[in-house]
Coordinates of C-alpha atoms in Angstrom, one line a residue:
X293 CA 117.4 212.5 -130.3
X294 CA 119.7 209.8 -130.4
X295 CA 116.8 207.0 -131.4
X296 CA 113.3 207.2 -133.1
X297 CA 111.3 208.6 -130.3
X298 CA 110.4 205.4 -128.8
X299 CA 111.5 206.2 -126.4
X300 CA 96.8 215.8 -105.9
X301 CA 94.6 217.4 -101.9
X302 CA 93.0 214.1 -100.6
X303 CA 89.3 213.6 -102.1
X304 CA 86.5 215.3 -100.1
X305 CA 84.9 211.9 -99.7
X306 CA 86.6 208.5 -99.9
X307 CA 84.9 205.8 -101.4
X308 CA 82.7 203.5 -98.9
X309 CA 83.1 200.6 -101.5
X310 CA 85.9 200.1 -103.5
X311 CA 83.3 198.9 -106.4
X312 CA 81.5 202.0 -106.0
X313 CA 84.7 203.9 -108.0
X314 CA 82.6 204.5 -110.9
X315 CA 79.5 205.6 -109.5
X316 CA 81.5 208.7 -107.0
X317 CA 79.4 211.7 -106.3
X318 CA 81.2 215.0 -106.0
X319 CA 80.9 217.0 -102.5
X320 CA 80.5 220.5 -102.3
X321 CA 84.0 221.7 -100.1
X322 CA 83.6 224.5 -97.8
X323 CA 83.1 227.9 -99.7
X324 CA 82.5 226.1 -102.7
X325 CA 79.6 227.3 -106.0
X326 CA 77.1 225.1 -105.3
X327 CA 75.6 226.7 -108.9
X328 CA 78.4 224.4 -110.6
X329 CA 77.7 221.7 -108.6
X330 CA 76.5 219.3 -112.3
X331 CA 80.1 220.1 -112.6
X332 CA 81.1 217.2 -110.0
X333 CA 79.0 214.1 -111.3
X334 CA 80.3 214.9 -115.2
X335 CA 83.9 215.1 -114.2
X336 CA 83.4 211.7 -112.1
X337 CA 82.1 210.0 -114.5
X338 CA 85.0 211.1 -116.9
X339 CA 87.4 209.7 -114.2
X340 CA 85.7 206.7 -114.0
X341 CA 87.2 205.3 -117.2
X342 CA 88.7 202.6 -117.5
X343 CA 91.9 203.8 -119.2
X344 CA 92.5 205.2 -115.6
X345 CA 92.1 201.9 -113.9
X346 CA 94.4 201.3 -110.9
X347 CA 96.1 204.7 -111.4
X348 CA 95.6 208.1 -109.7
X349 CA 94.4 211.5 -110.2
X350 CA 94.2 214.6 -108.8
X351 CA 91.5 217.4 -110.0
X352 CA 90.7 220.7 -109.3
X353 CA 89.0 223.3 -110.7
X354 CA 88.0 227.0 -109.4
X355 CA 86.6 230.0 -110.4
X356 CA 89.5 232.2 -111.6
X357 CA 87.7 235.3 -110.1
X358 CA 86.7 234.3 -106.8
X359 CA 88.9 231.7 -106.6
X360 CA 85.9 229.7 -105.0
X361 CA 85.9 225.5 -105.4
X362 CA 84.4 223.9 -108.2
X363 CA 85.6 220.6 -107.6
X364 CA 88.3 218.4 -105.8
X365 CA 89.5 215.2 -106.1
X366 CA 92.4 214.2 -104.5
X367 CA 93.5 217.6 -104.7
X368 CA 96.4 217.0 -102.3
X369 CA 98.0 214.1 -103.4
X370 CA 101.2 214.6 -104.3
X371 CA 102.0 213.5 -108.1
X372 CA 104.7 213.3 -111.0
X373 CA 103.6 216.6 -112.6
X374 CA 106.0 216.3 -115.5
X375 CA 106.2 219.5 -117.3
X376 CA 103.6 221.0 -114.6
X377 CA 106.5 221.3 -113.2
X378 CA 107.5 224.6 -115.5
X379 CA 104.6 226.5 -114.4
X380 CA 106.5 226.9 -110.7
X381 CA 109.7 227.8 -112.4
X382 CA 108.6 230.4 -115.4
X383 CA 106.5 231.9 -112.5
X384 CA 108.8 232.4 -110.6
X385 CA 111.4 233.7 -113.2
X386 CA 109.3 236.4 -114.2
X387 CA 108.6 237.2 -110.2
X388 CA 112.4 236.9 -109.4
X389 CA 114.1 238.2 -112.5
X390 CA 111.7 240.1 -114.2
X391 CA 109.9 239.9 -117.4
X392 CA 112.8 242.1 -119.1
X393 CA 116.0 240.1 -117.4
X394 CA 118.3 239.4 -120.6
X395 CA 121.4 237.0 -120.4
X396 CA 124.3 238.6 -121.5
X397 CA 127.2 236.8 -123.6
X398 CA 130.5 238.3 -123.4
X399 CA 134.3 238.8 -124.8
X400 CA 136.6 240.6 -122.8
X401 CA 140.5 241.3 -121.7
X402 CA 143.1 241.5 -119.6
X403 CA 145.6 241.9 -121.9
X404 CA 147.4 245.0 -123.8
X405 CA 147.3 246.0 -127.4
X406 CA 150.2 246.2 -129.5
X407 CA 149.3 247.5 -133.3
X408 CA 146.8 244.8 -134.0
X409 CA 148.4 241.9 -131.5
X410 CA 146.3 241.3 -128.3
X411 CA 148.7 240.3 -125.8
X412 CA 147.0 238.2 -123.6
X413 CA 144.0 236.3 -123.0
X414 CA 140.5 236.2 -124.7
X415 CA 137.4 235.4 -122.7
X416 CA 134.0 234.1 -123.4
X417 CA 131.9 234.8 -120.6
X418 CA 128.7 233.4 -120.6
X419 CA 126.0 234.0 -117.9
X420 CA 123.5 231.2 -119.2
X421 CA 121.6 232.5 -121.9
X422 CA 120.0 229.0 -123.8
X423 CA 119.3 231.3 -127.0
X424 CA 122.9 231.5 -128.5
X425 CA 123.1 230.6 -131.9
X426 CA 126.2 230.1 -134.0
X427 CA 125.1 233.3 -135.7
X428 CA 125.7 234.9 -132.6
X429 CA 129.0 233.7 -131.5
X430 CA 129.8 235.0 -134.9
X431 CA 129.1 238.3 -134.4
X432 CA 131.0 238.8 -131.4
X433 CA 133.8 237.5 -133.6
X434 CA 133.3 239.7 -136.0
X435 CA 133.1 242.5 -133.3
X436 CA 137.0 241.2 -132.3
X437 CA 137.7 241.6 -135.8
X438 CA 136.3 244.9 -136.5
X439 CA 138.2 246.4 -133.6
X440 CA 141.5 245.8 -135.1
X441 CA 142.9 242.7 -134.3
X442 CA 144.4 240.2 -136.1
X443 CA 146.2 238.2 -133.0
X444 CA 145.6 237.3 -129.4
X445 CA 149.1 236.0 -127.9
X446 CA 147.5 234.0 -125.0
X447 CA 144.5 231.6 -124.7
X448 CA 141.1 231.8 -125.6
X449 CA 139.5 230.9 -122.1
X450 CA 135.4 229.9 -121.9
X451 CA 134.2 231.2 -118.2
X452 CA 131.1 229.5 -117.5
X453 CA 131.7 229.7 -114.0
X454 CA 128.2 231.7 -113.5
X455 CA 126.7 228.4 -112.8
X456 CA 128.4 225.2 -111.6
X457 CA 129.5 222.6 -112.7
X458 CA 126.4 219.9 -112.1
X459 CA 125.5 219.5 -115.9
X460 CA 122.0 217.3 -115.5
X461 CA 119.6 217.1 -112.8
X462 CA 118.8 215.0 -110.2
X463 CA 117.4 211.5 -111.2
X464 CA 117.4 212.3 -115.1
X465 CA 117.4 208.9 -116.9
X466 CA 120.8 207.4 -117.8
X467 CA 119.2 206.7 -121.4
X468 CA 118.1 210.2 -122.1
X469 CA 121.8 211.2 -121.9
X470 CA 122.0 212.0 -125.9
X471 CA 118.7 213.1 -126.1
X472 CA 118.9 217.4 -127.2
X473 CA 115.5 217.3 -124.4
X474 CA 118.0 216.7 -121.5
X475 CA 120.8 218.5 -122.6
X476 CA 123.7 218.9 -120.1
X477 CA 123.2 222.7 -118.7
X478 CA 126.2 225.2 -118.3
X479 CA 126.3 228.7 -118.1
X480 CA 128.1 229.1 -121.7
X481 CA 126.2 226.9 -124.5
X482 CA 125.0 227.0 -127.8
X483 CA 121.5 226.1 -129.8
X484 CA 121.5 224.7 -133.4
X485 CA 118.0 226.3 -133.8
X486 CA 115.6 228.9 -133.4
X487 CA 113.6 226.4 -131.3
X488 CA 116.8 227.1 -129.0
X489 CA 117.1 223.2 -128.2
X490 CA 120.7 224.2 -126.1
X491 CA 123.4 222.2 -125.7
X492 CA 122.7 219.9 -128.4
X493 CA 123.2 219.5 -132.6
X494 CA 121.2 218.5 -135.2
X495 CA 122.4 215.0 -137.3
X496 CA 121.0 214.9 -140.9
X497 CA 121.6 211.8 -142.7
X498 CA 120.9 211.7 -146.6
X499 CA 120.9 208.3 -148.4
X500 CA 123.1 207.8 -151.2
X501 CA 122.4 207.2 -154.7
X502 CA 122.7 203.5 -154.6
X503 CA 121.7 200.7 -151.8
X504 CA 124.9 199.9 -150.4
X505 CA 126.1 203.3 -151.3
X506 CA 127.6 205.3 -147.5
X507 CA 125.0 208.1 -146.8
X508 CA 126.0 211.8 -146.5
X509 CA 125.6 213.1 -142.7
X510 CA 125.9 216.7 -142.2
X511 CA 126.1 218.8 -138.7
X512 CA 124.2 221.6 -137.3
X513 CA 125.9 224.1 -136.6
X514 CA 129.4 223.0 -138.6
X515 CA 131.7 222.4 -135.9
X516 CA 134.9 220.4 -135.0
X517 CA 133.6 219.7 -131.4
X518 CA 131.7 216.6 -132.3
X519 CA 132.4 214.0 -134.5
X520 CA 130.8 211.3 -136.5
X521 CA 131.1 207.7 -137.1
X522 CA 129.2 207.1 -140.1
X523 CA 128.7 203.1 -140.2
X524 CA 125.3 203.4 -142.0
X525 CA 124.4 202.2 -145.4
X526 CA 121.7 203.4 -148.1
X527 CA 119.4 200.4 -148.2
X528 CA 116.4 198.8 -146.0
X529 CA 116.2 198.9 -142.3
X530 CA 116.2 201.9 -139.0
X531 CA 118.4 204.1 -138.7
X532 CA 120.1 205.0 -135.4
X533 CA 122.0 208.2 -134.3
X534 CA 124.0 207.9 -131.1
X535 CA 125.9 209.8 -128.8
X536 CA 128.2 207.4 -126.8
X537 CA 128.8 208.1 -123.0
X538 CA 131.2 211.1 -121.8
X539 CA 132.2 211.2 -125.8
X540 CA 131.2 213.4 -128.3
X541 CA 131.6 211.0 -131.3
X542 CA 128.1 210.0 -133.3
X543 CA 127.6 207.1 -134.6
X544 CA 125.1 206.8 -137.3
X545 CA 124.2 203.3 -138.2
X546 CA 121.9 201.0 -139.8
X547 CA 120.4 202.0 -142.9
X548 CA 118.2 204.5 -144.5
X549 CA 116.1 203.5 -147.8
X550 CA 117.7 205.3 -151.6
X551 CA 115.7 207.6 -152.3
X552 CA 114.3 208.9 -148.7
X553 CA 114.1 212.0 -147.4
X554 CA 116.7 213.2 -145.1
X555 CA 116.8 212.3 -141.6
X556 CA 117.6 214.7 -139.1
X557 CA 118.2 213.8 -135.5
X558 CA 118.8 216.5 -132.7
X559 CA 121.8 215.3 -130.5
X560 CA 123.0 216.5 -127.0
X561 CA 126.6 217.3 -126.9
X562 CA 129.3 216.4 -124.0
X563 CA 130.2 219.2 -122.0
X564 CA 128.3 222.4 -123.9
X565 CA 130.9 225.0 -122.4
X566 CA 133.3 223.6 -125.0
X567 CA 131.1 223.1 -127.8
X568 CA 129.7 227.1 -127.4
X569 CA 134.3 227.2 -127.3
X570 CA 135.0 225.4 -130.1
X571 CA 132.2 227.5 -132.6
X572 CA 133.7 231.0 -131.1
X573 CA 137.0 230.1 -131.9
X574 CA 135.9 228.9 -135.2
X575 CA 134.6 232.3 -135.6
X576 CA 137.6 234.0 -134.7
X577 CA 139.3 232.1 -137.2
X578 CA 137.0 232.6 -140.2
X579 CA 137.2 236.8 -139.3
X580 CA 140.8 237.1 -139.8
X581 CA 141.9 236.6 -135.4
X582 CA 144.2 233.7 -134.7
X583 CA 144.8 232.7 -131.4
X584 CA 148.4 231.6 -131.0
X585 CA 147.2 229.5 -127.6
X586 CA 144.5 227.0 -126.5
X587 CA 141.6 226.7 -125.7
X588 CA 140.5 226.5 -121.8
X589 CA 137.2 226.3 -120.0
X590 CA 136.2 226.3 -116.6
X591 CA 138.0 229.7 -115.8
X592 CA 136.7 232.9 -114.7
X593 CA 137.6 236.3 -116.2
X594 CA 139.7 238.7 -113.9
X595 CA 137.4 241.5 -112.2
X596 CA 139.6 244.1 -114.4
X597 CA 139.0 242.6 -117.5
X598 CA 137.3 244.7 -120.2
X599 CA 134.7 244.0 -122.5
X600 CA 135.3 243.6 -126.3
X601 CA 132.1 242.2 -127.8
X602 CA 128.6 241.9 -126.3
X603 CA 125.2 240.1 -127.1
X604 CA 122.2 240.4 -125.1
X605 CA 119.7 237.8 -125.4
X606 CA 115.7 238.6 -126.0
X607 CA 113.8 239.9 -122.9
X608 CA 112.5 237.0 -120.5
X609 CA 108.7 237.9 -121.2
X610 CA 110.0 236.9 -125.2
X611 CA 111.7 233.8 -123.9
X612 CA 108.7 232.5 -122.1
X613 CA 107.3 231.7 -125.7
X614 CA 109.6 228.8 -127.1
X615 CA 110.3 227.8 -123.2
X616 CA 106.5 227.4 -122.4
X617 CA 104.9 226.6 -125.6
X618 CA 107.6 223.5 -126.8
X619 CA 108.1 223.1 -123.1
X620 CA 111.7 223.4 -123.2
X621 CA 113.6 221.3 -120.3
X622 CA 116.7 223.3 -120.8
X623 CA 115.6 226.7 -120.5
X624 CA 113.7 225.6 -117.4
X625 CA 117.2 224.8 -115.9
X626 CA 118.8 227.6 -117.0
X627 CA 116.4 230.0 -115.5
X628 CA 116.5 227.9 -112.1
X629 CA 120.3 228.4 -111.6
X630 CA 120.1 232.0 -112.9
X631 CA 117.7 232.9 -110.2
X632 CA 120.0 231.2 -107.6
X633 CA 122.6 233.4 -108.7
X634 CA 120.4 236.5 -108.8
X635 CA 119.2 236.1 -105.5
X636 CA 121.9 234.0 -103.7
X637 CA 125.1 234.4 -105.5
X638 CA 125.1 230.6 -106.2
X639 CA 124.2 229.6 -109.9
X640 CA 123.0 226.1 -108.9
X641 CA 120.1 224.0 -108.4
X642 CA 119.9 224.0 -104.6
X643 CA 119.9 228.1 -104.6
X644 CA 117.3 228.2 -107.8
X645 CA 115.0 226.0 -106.0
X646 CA 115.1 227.6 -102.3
X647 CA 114.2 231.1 -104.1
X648 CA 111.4 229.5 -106.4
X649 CA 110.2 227.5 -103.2
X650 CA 110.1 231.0 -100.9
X651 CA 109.1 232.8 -104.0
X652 CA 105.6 230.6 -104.3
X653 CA 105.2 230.5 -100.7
X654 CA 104.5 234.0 -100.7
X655 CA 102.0 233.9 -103.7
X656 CA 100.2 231.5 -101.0
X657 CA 101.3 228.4 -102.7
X658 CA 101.5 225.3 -99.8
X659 CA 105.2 224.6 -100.5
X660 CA 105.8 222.6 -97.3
X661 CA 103.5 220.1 -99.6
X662 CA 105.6 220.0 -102.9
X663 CA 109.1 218.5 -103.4
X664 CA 110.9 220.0 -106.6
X665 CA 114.0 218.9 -107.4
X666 CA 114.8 220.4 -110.7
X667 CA 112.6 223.2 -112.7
X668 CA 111.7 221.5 -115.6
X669 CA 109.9 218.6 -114.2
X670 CA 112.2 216.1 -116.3
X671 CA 112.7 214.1 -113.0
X672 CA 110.6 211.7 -111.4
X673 CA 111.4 212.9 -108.0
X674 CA 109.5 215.8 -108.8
X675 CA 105.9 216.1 -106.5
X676 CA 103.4 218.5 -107.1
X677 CA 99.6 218.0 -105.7
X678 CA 97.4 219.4 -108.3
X679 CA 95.6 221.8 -105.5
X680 CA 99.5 223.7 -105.1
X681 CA 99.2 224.0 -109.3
X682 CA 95.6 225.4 -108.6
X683 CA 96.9 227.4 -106.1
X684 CA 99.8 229.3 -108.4
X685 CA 97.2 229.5 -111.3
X686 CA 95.1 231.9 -109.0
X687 CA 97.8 233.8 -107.4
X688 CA 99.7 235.3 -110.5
X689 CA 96.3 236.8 -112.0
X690 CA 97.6 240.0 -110.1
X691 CA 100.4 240.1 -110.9
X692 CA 101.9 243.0 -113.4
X693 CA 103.8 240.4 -115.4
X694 CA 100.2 238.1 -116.1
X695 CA 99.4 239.3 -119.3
X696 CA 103.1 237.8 -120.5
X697 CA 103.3 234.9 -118.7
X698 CA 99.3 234.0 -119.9
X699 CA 100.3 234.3 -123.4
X700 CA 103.3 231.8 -122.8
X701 CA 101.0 229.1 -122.5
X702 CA 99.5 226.8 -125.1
X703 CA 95.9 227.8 -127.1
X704 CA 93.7 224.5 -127.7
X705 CA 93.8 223.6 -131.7
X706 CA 96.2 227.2 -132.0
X707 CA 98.0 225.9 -135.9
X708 CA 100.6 228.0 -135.3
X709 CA 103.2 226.1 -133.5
X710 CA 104.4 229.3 -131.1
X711 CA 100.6 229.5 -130.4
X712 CA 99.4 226.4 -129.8
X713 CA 102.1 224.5 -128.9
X714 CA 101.9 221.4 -127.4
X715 CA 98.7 221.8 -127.6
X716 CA 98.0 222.8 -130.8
X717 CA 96.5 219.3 -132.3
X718 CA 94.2 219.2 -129.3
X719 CA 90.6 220.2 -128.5
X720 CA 89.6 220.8 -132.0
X721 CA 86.1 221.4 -133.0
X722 CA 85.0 221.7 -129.4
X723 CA 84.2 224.7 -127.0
X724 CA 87.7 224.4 -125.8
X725 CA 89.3 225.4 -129.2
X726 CA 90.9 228.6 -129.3
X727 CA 89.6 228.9 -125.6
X728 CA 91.6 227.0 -123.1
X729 CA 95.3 227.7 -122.2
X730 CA 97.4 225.1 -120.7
X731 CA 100.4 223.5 -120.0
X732 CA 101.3 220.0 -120.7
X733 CA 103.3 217.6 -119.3
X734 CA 104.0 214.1 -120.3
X735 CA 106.7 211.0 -118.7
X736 CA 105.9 207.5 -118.9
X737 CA 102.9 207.0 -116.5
X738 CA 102.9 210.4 -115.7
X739 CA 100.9 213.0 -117.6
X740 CA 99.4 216.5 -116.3
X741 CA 97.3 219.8 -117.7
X742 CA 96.6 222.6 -116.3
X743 CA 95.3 226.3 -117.1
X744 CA 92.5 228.2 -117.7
X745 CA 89.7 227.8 -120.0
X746 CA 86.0 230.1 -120.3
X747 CA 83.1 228.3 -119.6
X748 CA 79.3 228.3 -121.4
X749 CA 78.7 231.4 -119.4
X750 CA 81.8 233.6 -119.9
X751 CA 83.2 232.7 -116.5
X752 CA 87.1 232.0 -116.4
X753 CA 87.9 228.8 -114.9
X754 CA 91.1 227.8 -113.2
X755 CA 92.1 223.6 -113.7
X756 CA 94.6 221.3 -112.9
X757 CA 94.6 217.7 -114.2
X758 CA 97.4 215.4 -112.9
X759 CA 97.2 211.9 -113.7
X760 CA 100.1 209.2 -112.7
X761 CA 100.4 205.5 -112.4
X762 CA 98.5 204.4 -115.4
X763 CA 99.4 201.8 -117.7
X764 CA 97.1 202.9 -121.1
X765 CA 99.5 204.0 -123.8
X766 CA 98.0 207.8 -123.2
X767 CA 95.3 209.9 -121.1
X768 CA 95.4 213.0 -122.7
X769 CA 91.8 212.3 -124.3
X770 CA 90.7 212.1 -120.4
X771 CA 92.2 215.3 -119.8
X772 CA 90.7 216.9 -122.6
X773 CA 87.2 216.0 -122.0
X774 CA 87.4 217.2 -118.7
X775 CA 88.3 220.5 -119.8
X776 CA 85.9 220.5 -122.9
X777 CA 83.6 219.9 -120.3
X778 CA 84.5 222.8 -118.7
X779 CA 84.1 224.7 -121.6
X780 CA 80.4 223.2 -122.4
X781 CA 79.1 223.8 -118.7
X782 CA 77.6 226.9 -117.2
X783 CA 74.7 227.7 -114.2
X784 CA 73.2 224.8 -113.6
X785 CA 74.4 222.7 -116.7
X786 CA 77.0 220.4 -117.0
X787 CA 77.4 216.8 -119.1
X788 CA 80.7 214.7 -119.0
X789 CA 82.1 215.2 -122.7
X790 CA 83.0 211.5 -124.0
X791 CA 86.6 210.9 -124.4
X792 CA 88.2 210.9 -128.0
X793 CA 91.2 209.8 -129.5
X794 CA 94.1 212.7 -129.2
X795 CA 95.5 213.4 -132.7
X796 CA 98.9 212.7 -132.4
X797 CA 98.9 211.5 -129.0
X798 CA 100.8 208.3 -129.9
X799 CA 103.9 211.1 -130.1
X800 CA 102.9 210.4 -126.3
X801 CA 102.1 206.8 -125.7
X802 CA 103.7 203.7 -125.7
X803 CA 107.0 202.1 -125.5
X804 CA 107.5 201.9 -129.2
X805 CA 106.2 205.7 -129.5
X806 CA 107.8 207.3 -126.3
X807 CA 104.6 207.4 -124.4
X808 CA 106.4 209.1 -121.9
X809 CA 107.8 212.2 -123.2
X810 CA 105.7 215.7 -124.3
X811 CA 104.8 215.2 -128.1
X812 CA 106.9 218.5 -128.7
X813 CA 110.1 216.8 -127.7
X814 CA 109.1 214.9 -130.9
X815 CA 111.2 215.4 -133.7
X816 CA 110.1 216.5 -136.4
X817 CA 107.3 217.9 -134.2
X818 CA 104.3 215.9 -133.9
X819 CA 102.5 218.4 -131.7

């Protein structure tokens, strides 16, 4: 990031007295276990707090069997479900795509061989796979190399023209432009990382020996696509790494102490098509294959053009773990516009979106009650009642693919980062540890969980927290006791868990902590 990360279903009885908030009693909705009904008066009482003073919240829970109602509370509201928002679209991916779908990467030809002269032009085709690493570009270099040649008369030409050419979503923040979590999204990109953060590099400044002495900054991957204006100093003071508007030059000011450790800032690039461009060609270049023209991007590759390198990326059902456990906005993208193009020909929001809208509709999700606008949930035009969440959550227990997609989601207090996740810091030494799954979702004002988690009785239980319009610096601890609680209750037993500080959760509160955003979009990861 470009700056120190500082960056629903109406209730089933209203209120007769404002006053009263506190005191609400929970209603037993039509086919609902009355067995669980202790269940209503402890999560009540946990939304009675005053962190959630003046906001709103929408609860449900269910068995995950029956799919009876636990409890509702403003189930249909419509909400800011932040990165709710990429339950709807890895559901979907798998149910459109397929758990195995891979995106393919590849160089191909028009032109002729002479000896070891290509005459003609090289493509890079790339079909939107958010995985590429400069390792792999380097590969299919070396595949160009290891074929014989030596030469390419025409251009190298990048065709990213699977999806268009709308790079961010709708109503993204103008100030999250150079942040690596809202990356511009193209069909042909690159990822510094085997957290595949697409589309962006990663900035490490070391201070020099002296104060006053220029520090060293470093890029990742080496490239000649970006480039750095080093104004900072070795002494006292922040430092700030910064992509400027429609550029790709960094500047790194202010000053970093002698004697620090190196900091390392992940930056989104202008235009990824180019950047994915510029390290192929680089590749080429270090193998032994000049290319006597420049470099273009934007064009497709003829029909009759025939492949001379290939890299498939790891099976969707593999993907689902960085996308879903980090909560990765650009992967969510990417697999929106590749499911317009699989299913409409169109690699662009509009056609992702109508086939993950029709797609949930006929799981039996109320989609006539949802507006999404992009599929990771980054916008703020996004609304999603927690009862539609609920709603998914049951459906996709049948399907084939479960099994995958379950295991994509975040374990309570799970170390390991591509276990737990975002929600590996959370829930510890409760019920809940090691027991619930869920996924997070955090904007300023905005912050959501929702899963499953196995109550006192060995009964799976399906949840959806959405909480919006709140001006604490975080809610998570509310969220968590309502699903500890969960986790504590059984037949005929249940007690509202008190709230407790979430370990790290000031990686989501606050102006001077970025509140807003999910604690894995942190970096170094606080979650």
């Amino acid at each position: 990031m470009s700056r120190p990360m500082k960056r629903r279903v109406s209730g089933w009885i209203w209120p007769l007295v404002i006053g009263l908030a506190c005191t609400l009693t929970w209603s037993s909705p039509a086919g609902a276990d009355t067995s669980r009904a202790g269940i209503g008066d402890a999560l009540d009482t946990i939304l009675a707090d005053p962190l959630l003073k003046g906001g709103a919240a929408g609860v449900v829970v269910a068995d995950a069997d029956s799919g009876a109602a636990l409890y509702r509370h403003r189930a249909d509201d419509r909400l800011m479900p932040a990165s709710n928002t990429k339950l709807f679209t890895s559901a979907a991916a798998m149910g459109l795509l397929g758990p195995d779908h891979r995106f393919g990467t590849d160089v191909l030809t028009d032109g002729s061989r002479h000896g070891r002269t290509l005459r003609g032009d090289l493509y890079l085709r790339g079909t939107g796979d958010p995985t590429m690493l400069a390792g792999d570009y380097d590969r299919l270099a070396k595949s160009v190399a290891d074929a014989g040649f030596t030469k390419v008369t025409g251009r190298l030409i990048a065709d990213d023209t699977r999806f268009d050419a709308q790079r961010v979503g709708r109503s993204w923040a103008a100030d999250d432009e150079s942040s690596y979590y809202a990356a511009q999204i193209s069909a042909l990109t690159l990822a510094p990382d085997t957290d595949y953060d697409a589309g962006s590099v990663i900035v490490e400044v070391a201070p020099g020996a002296a104060a006053g002495d220029r520090p060293k900054v470093t890029v990742t991957p080496p490239n000649s696509y970006v480039r750095i204006d080093n104004r900072a100093t070795t002494g006292n003071g922040g430092l700030t790494v910064e992509r400027g508007h429609g550029s790709n030059t960094i500047t790194v000011s202010g000053a970093i102490p002698a004697g620090a450790a190196t900091a390392k800032e992940w930056v989104s690039v202008w235009e990824p098509t180019g950047y994915a461009a510029s390290v192929f060609a680089d590749a080429l270049d270090r193998h032994g294959v000049r290319v006597a023209g420049p470099t273009r991007v934007g064009r497709a590759a003829p029909a009759d053009a025939r492949t001379l390198a290939e890299h498939r990326s790891m099976p969707l059902k593999e993907l689902l773990i960085p996308f879903m456990k980090l909560s990765n906005n650009i992967h969510a993208e990417a697999l929106t516009k590749a499911i317009g193009y699989a299913t409409a020909g169109r690699g662009t929001w509009d056609a992702g979106l109508s086939a993950i809208a029709d797609w949930l509709k006929k799981q039996g999700v109320d989609t006539g009650a949802v507006r999404q606008v992009d599929g990771s949930g980054l916008s703020r035009m996004d609304n999603i009642a927690a009862g539609r969440l609920t709603e998914l959550l049951l459906s996709v227990r049948d399907e084939p693919w479960y099994a995958d997609w379950y295991a994509s989601l975040p374990v309570a207090c799970a170390p390991d980062r591509f276990v737990g996740g975002t929600l590996r810091t959370r829930m510890c030494a409760t019920p809940a540890a090691g027991n619930a799954r869920g996924k997070t979702g955090s904007l300023t004002g905005a912050s959501a969980l929702s899963g499953y988690v196995t109550d006192a009785d060995g009964r799976e239980l399906v949840y959806s927290v959405v909480l919006n319009n709140y001006l604490a610096d975080s809610v998570k601890s509310l969220e968590d006791a309502i699903v500890v609680t969960l986790a504590k209750s059984g037949a005929g037993h249940a007690e509202a868990v008190r709230p407790r500080a979430v370990r790290g959760a000031t990686a989501d509160a606050g102006p001077t902590a970025d509140a807003g955003l999910e604690c894995a979009w942190a970096k170094p990861r606080r979650c």
